[in-house]
Amino acid sequence: MSYQTIIYEGLWKNNAGLVQLLGLCPLLAVTGTLVNGLGLGIATTLILISSNVTVSLIRNVVPNEVRLPIYVLIIASFVTAVEMLIKAFYYDLYLVLGIFIPLIVTNCAVIGRAEAFASKNSVDRAFVDGLMIGLGFTLVLVSLGGLREILGYGTLFSQVELMFGENAKWMEVQLFENYRGFLLAILSPGAFFGLGLLVALKNWIDKRLESKAPFVVLKEELSQV
């Protein structure tokens, strides 16, 4: 599989959040704001990269009968390390994300990539796959968090100091003056509605691209005549 295909699959065609619909529990639970989604997305990306690379390194020495328990142990080790780092350097963010960091161990997107891709490919491709799947998942988290924050609070980058410190508070934007908020957007049903809109938007874009594809091919063929 080429690098271009890996990138396209991870970011768009096989996106973990919009196509595979994996890891929905943290995706729906912590995306009340853009910053929360970004924090969990970065943590998940680091774990995906680390676990993919490690599984690829040991893929030829792990007995097939015990591969899944070993993969889970590897993922759990990296999750613990990332959780301790967040707790040490971003404690306020850690309090917000809470139990959803340890739950990355059970995220099917992480163990699925270890089993389906990293265990069958070289280290460099496993690294790119982990990075792209993580970035694709992070984009969904950030998009959903941003959408819910705008509708629910009328702001963007609220509590940005949780990740970037007090000096970054200038990034917070109040989009609507005297905005009373839209309660549904920040409650659990709002997360489902928001994700449904993102999935529908992706499917609409794919349909548009598919309808234009035959005309693009025909134009290329005519230009070669």
mmCIF file of C-alpha atoms in Angstrom:
data_model
loop_
_atom_site.group_PDB
_atom_site.id
_atom_site.type_symbol
_atom_site.label_atom_id
_atom_site.label_comp_id
_atom_site.label_asym_id
_atom_site.label_seq_id
_atom_site.Cartn_x
_atom_site.Cartn_y
_atom_site.Cartn_z
ATOM 1 C CA MET A 1 0.000 0.000 0.000
ATOM 2 C CA SER A 2 1.420 3.381 -1.013
ATOM 3 C CA TYR A 3 1.833 6.278 1.381
ATOM 4 C CA GLN A 4 -0.709 8.308 -0.575
ATOM 5 C CA THR A 5 -3.296 5.559 -0.094
ATOM 6 C CA ILE A 6 -2.535 5.289 3.630
ATOM 7 C CA ILE A 7 -2.955 9.052 4.044
ATOM 8 C CA TYR A 8 -6.197 9.154 2.054
ATOM 9 C CA GLU A 9 -7.630 6.149 3.893
ATOM 10 C CA GLY A 10 -6.806 7.526 7.336
ATOM 11 C CA LEU A 11 -7.912 11.100 6.822
ATOM 12 C CA TRP A 12 -10.962 10.592 4.655
ATOM 13 C CA LYS A 13 -12.046 7.343 3.008
ATOM 14 C CA ASN A 14 -11.723 5.113 6.080
ATOM 15 C CA ASN A 15 -11.939 7.786 8.789
ATOM 16 C CA ALA A 16 -12.328 6.157 12.213
ATOM 17 C CA GLY A 17 -14.974 8.605 13.405
ATOM 18 C CA LEU A 18 -17.026 9.213 10.260
ATOM 19 C CA VAL A 19 -16.814 5.910 8.380
ATOM 20 C CA GLN A 20 -15.836 3.141 10.784
ATOM 21 C CA LEU A 21 -17.739 4.880 13.630
ATOM 22 C CA LEU A 22 -15.233 3.609 16.195
ATOM 23 C CA GLY A 23 -14.383 5.209 19.513
ATOM 24 C CA LEU A 24 -17.786 6.871 19.735
ATOM 25 C CA CYS A 25 -17.943 6.857 23.536
ATOM 26 C CA PRO A 26 -15.169 9.439 24.102
ATOM 27 C CA LEU A 27 -15.949 11.142 20.795
ATOM 28 C CA LEU A 28 -19.463 11.958 21.933
ATOM 29 C CA ALA A 29 -18.733 12.481 25.614
ATOM 30 C CA VAL A 30 -15.872 15.007 25.679
ATOM 31 C CA THR A 31 -16.580 17.104 22.602
ATOM 32 C CA GLY A 32 -18.452 19.809 24.472
ATOM 33 C CA THR A 33 -15.743 22.240 23.381
ATOM 34 C CA LEU A 34 -13.089 22.356 20.690
ATOM 35 C CA VAL A 35 -10.222 22.295 23.208
ATOM 36 C CA ASN A 36 -11.520 19.141 24.888
ATOM 37 C CA GLY A 37 -11.742 17.398 21.527
ATOM 38 C CA LEU A 38 -8.254 18.532 20.570
ATOM 39 C CA GLY A 39 -6.778 17.278 23.830
ATOM 40 C CA LEU A 40 -8.288 13.811 23.505
ATOM 41 C CA GLY A 41 -7.422 13.702 19.797
ATOM 42 C CA ILE A 42 -3.737 14.403 20.435
ATOM 43 C CA ALA A 43 -3.635 11.766 23.188
ATOM 44 C CA THR A 44 -5.262 9.180 20.904
ATOM 45 C CA THR A 45 -2.887 10.026 18.043
ATOM 46 C CA LEU A 46 0.192 9.566 20.253
ATOM 47 C CA ILE A 47 -1.092 6.184 21.406
ATOM 48 C CA LEU A 48 -1.940 5.092 17.856
ATOM 49 C CA ILE A 49 1.543 5.959 16.620
ATOM 50 C CA SER A 50 3.314 4.338 19.571
ATOM 51 C CA SER A 51 1.285 1.130 19.527
ATOM 52 C CA ASN A 52 1.446 0.776 15.730
ATOM 53 C CA VAL A 53 5.223 1.162 15.664
ATOM 54 C CA THR A 54 5.736 -1.257 18.558
ATOM 55 C CA VAL A 55 3.427 -3.900 17.100
ATOM 56 C CA SER A 56 5.174 -3.605 13.738
ATOM 57 C CA LEU A 57 8.578 -4.057 15.390
ATOM 58 C CA ILE A 58 7.577 -7.288 17.125
ATOM 59 C CA ARG A 59 5.206 -8.631 14.473
ATOM 60 C CA ASN A 60 7.533 -11.495 13.476
ATOM 61 C CA VAL A 61 8.196 -12.764 17.002
ATOM 62 C CA VAL A 62 4.708 -12.674 18.558
ATOM 63 C CA PRO A 63 2.951 -16.077 18.518
ATOM 64 C CA ASN A 64 -0.282 -15.886 16.605
ATOM 65 C CA GLU A 65 -2.254 -17.511 19.431
ATOM 66 C CA VAL A 66 -1.517 -14.730 21.942
ATOM 67 C CA ARG A 67 -1.196 -11.728 19.661
ATOM 68 C CA LEU A 68 -4.364 -9.914 20.828
ATOM 69 C CA PRO A 69 -3.540 -10.008 24.578
ATOM 70 C CA ILE A 70 -0.041 -8.756 23.769
ATOM 71 C CA TYR A 71 -1.420 -5.925 21.625
ATOM 72 C CA VAL A 72 -3.796 -4.902 24.425
ATOM 73 C CA LEU A 73 -0.908 -4.941 26.911
ATOM 74 C CA ILE A 74 1.169 -2.723 24.618
ATOM 75 C CA ILE A 75 -1.700 -0.273 24.120
ATOM 76 C CA ALA A 76 -2.463 -0.200 27.856
ATOM 77 C CA SER A 77 1.181 0.606 28.609
ATOM 78 C CA PHE A 78 1.197 3.585 26.261
ATOM 79 C CA VAL A 79 -2.196 4.767 27.510
ATOM 80 C CA THR A 80 -0.864 4.741 31.067
ATOM 81 C CA ALA A 81 2.217 6.708 30.022
ATOM 82 C CA VAL A 82 0.160 9.324 28.153
ATOM 83 C CA GLU A 83 -2.296 9.583 31.045
ATOM 84 C CA MET A 84 0.559 10.240 33.488
ATOM 85 C CA LEU A 85 2.032 12.902 31.197
ATOM 86 C CA ILE A 86 -1.299 14.702 30.888
ATOM 87 C CA LYS A 87 -1.829 14.459 34.630
ATOM 88 C CA ALA A 88 1.636 15.896 35.275
ATOM 89 C CA PHE A 89 1.665 18.760 32.773
ATOM 90 C CA TYR A 90 -2.007 19.436 31.972
ATOM 91 C CA TYR A 91 -3.790 18.593 35.204
ATOM 92 C CA ASP A 92 -6.812 20.811 34.563
ATOM 93 C CA LEU A 93 -7.309 19.184 31.163
ATOM 94 C CA TYR A 94 -6.876 15.785 32.813
ATOM 95 C CA LEU A 95 -9.757 16.613 35.180
ATOM 96 C CA VAL A 96 -11.966 17.410 32.188
ATOM 97 C CA LEU A 97 -11.101 14.324 30.128
ATOM 98 C CA GLY A 98 -11.203 12.086 33.199
ATOM 99 C CA ILE A 99 -11.988 8.417 32.613
ATOM 100 C CA PHE A 100 -11.965 8.786 28.841
ATOM 101 C CA ILE A 101 -8.161 8.694 28.682
ATOM 102 C CA PRO A 102 -7.891 5.179 30.206
ATOM 103 C CA LEU A 103 -10.795 4.117 27.985
ATOM 104 C CA ILE A 104 -8.528 4.574 24.946
ATOM 105 C CA VAL A 105 -7.303 1.051 25.805
ATOM 106 C CA THR A 106 -10.666 -0.284 24.648
ATOM 107 C CA ASN A 107 -10.920 2.005 21.614
ATOM 108 C CA CYS A 108 -11.517 -0.333 18.679
ATOM 109 C CA ALA A 109 -9.754 2.078 16.326
ATOM 110 C CA VAL A 110 -6.457 1.598 18.201
ATOM 111 C CA ILE A 111 -6.475 -2.172 18.555
ATOM 112 C CA GLY A 112 -8.026 -2.504 15.113
ATOM 113 C CA ARG A 113 -5.103 -0.751 13.427
ATOM 114 C CA ALA A 114 -2.630 -2.818 15.425
ATOM 115 C CA GLU A 115 -4.278 -6.047 14.279
ATOM 116 C CA ALA A 116 -5.305 -5.113 10.726
ATOM 117 C CA PHE A 117 -2.348 -2.989 9.622
ATOM 118 C CA ALA A 118 0.652 -2.676 11.954
ATOM 119 C CA SER A 119 1.027 -6.445 12.418
ATOM 120 C CA LYS A 120 1.287 -6.892 8.639
ATOM 121 C CA ASN A 121 3.368 -3.898 7.531
ATOM 122 C CA SER A 122 6.758 -2.281 8.017
ATOM 123 C CA VAL A 123 7.538 0.210 10.754
ATOM 124 C CA ASP A 124 7.490 3.262 8.486
ATOM 125 C CA ARG A 125 4.080 2.410 7.054
ATOM 126 C CA ALA A 126 2.746 1.547 10.516
ATOM 127 C CA PHE A 127 3.924 4.962 11.741
ATOM 128 C CA VAL A 128 2.200 6.808 8.878
ATOM 129 C CA ASP A 129 -0.970 4.765 9.341
ATOM 130 C CA GLY A 130 -1.109 5.544 13.077
ATOM 131 C CA LEU A 131 -0.486 9.223 12.404
ATOM 132 C CA MET A 132 -3.157 9.503 9.705
ATOM 133 C CA ILE A 133 -5.805 7.525 11.596
ATOM 134 C CA GLY A 134 -5.076 9.683 14.643
ATOM 135 C CA LEU A 135 -5.251 12.924 12.689
ATOM 136 C CA GLY A 136 -8.492 11.847 11.031
ATOM 137 C CA PHE A 137 -10.003 11.018 14.413
ATOM 138 C CA THR A 138 -8.730 14.315 15.845
ATOM 139 C CA LEU A 139 -10.295 16.295 12.997
ATOM 140 C CA VAL A 140 -13.666 14.738 13.800
ATOM 141 C CA LEU A 141 -13.236 15.496 17.516
ATOM 142 C CA VAL A 142 -12.246 19.094 16.810
ATOM 143 C CA SER A 143 -15.015 19.634 14.244
ATOM 144 C CA LEU A 144 -17.700 18.172 16.495
ATOM 145 C CA GLY A 145 -16.365 20.024 19.541
ATOM 146 C CA GLY A 146 -16.204 23.307 17.646
ATOM 147 C CA LEU A 147 -19.723 22.876 16.265
ATOM 148 C CA ARG A 148 -21.201 22.091 19.675
ATOM 149 C CA GLU A 149 -19.275 24.925 21.350
ATOM 150 C CA ILE A 150 -20.467 27.485 18.806
ATOM 151 C CA LEU A 151 -24.096 26.406 19.097
ATOM 152 C CA GLY A 152 -24.043 25.761 22.823
ATOM 153 C CA TYR A 153 -21.977 28.664 24.136
ATOM 154 C CA GLY A 154 -21.485 31.024 21.217
ATOM 155 C CA THR A 155 -17.709 30.823 21.668
ATOM 156 C CA LEU A 156 -14.690 29.176 20.107
ATOM 157 C CA PHE A 157 -11.512 28.028 21.874
ATOM 158 C CA SER A 158 -13.183 28.328 25.257
ATOM 159 C CA GLN A 159 -10.812 27.299 28.106
ATOM 160 C CA VAL A 160 -7.882 27.249 25.699
ATOM 161 C CA GLU A 161 -5.603 27.856 28.694
ATOM 162 C CA LEU A 162 -6.126 24.215 29.688
ATOM 163 C CA MET A 163 -3.774 23.210 26.870
ATOM 164 C CA PHE A 164 -1.695 26.244 26.023
ATOM 165 C CA GLY A 165 -1.468 28.166 29.295
ATOM 166 C CA GLU A 166 -2.761 31.530 30.468
ATOM 167 C CA ASN A 167 -0.897 33.378 27.703
ATOM 168 C CA ALA A 168 -3.163 31.751 25.119
ATOM 169 C CA LYS A 169 -6.435 33.137 26.511
ATOM 170 C CA TRP A 170 -6.434 35.744 23.729
ATOM 171 C CA MET A 171 -7.401 32.913 21.336
ATOM 172 C CA GLU A 172 -10.850 32.574 22.911
ATOM 173 C CA VAL A 173 -13.458 34.178 20.663
ATOM 174 C CA GLN A 174 -16.953 35.340 21.647
ATOM 175 C CA LEU A 175 -18.889 34.886 18.428
ATOM 176 C CA PHE A 176 -22.276 36.163 19.566
ATOM 177 C CA GLU A 177 -22.914 38.981 21.994
ATOM 178 C CA ASN A 178 -25.468 38.329 24.750
ATOM 179 C CA TYR A 179 -25.882 34.773 23.471
ATOM 180 C CA ARG A 180 -28.045 32.723 25.826
ATOM 181 C CA GLY A 181 -26.841 29.393 24.501
ATOM 182 C CA PHE A 182 -28.495 26.369 22.927
ATOM 183 C CA LEU A 183 -28.705 23.742 25.662
ATOM 184 C CA LEU A 184 -29.367 20.778 23.366
ATOM 185 C CA ALA A 185 -26.023 21.265 21.610
ATOM 186 C CA ILE A 186 -23.984 20.686 24.773
ATOM 187 C CA LEU A 187 -26.046 17.745 26.028
ATOM 188 C CA SER A 188 -25.606 14.121 24.919
ATOM 189 C CA PRO A 189 -28.332 14.262 22.221
ATOM 190 C CA GLY A 190 -26.538 17.237 20.694
ATOM 191 C CA ALA A 191 -23.421 15.109 20.260
ATOM 192 C CA PHE A 192 -25.385 12.506 18.297
ATOM 193 C CA PHE A 193 -27.050 15.141 16.139
ATOM 194 C CA GLY A 194 -23.699 16.822 15.491
ATOM 195 C CA LEU A 195 -21.979 13.587 14.515
ATOM 196 C CA GLY A 196 -24.890 12.715 12.251
ATOM 197 C CA LEU A 197 -24.510 16.052 10.467
ATOM 198 C CA LEU A 198 -20.771 15.475 9.965
ATOM 199 C CA VAL A 199 -21.363 11.976 8.588
ATOM 200 C CA ALA A 200 -24.067 13.317 6.249
ATOM 201 C CA LEU A 201 -21.743 16.097 5.066
ATOM 202 C CA LYS A 202 -18.961 13.614 4.295
ATOM 203 C CA ASN A 203 -21.342 11.349 2.379
ATOM 204 C CA TRP A 204 -22.652 14.335 0.403
ATOM 205 C CA ILE A 205 -19.123 15.394 -0.537
ATOM 206 C CA ASP A 206 -18.287 11.819 -1.601
ATOM 207 C CA LYS A 207 -21.392 11.689 -3.789
ATOM 208 C CA ARG A 208 -20.491 15.006 -5.406
ATOM 209 C CA LEU A 209 -16.962 13.811 -6.121
ATOM 210 C CA GLU A 210 -18.238 10.524 -7.566
ATOM 211 C CA SER A 211 -20.638 12.348 -9.894
ATOM 212 C CA LYS A 212 -17.831 14.541 -11.188
ATOM 213 C CA ALA A 213 -15.305 11.707 -11.597
ATOM 214 C CA PRO A 214 -16.529 10.410 -15.016
ATOM 215 C CA PHE A 215 -16.332 13.935 -16.480
ATOM 216 C CA VAL A 216 -12.776 14.355 -15.177
ATOM 217 C CA VAL A 217 -11.702 11.044 -16.745
ATOM 218 C CA LEU A 218 -13.371 11.973 -20.037
ATOM 219 C CA LYS A 219 -11.656 15.362 -20.051
ATOM 220 C CA GLU A 220 -8.254 13.725 -19.481
ATOM 221 C CA GLU A 221 -8.860 11.244 -22.296
ATOM 222 C CA LEU A 222 -9.907 14.005 -24.715
ATOM 223 C CA SER A 223 -6.831 16.051 -23.855
ATOM 224 C CA GLN A 224 -4.639 13.117 -24.859
ATOM 225 C CA VAL A 225 -6.259 12.758 -28.295
#
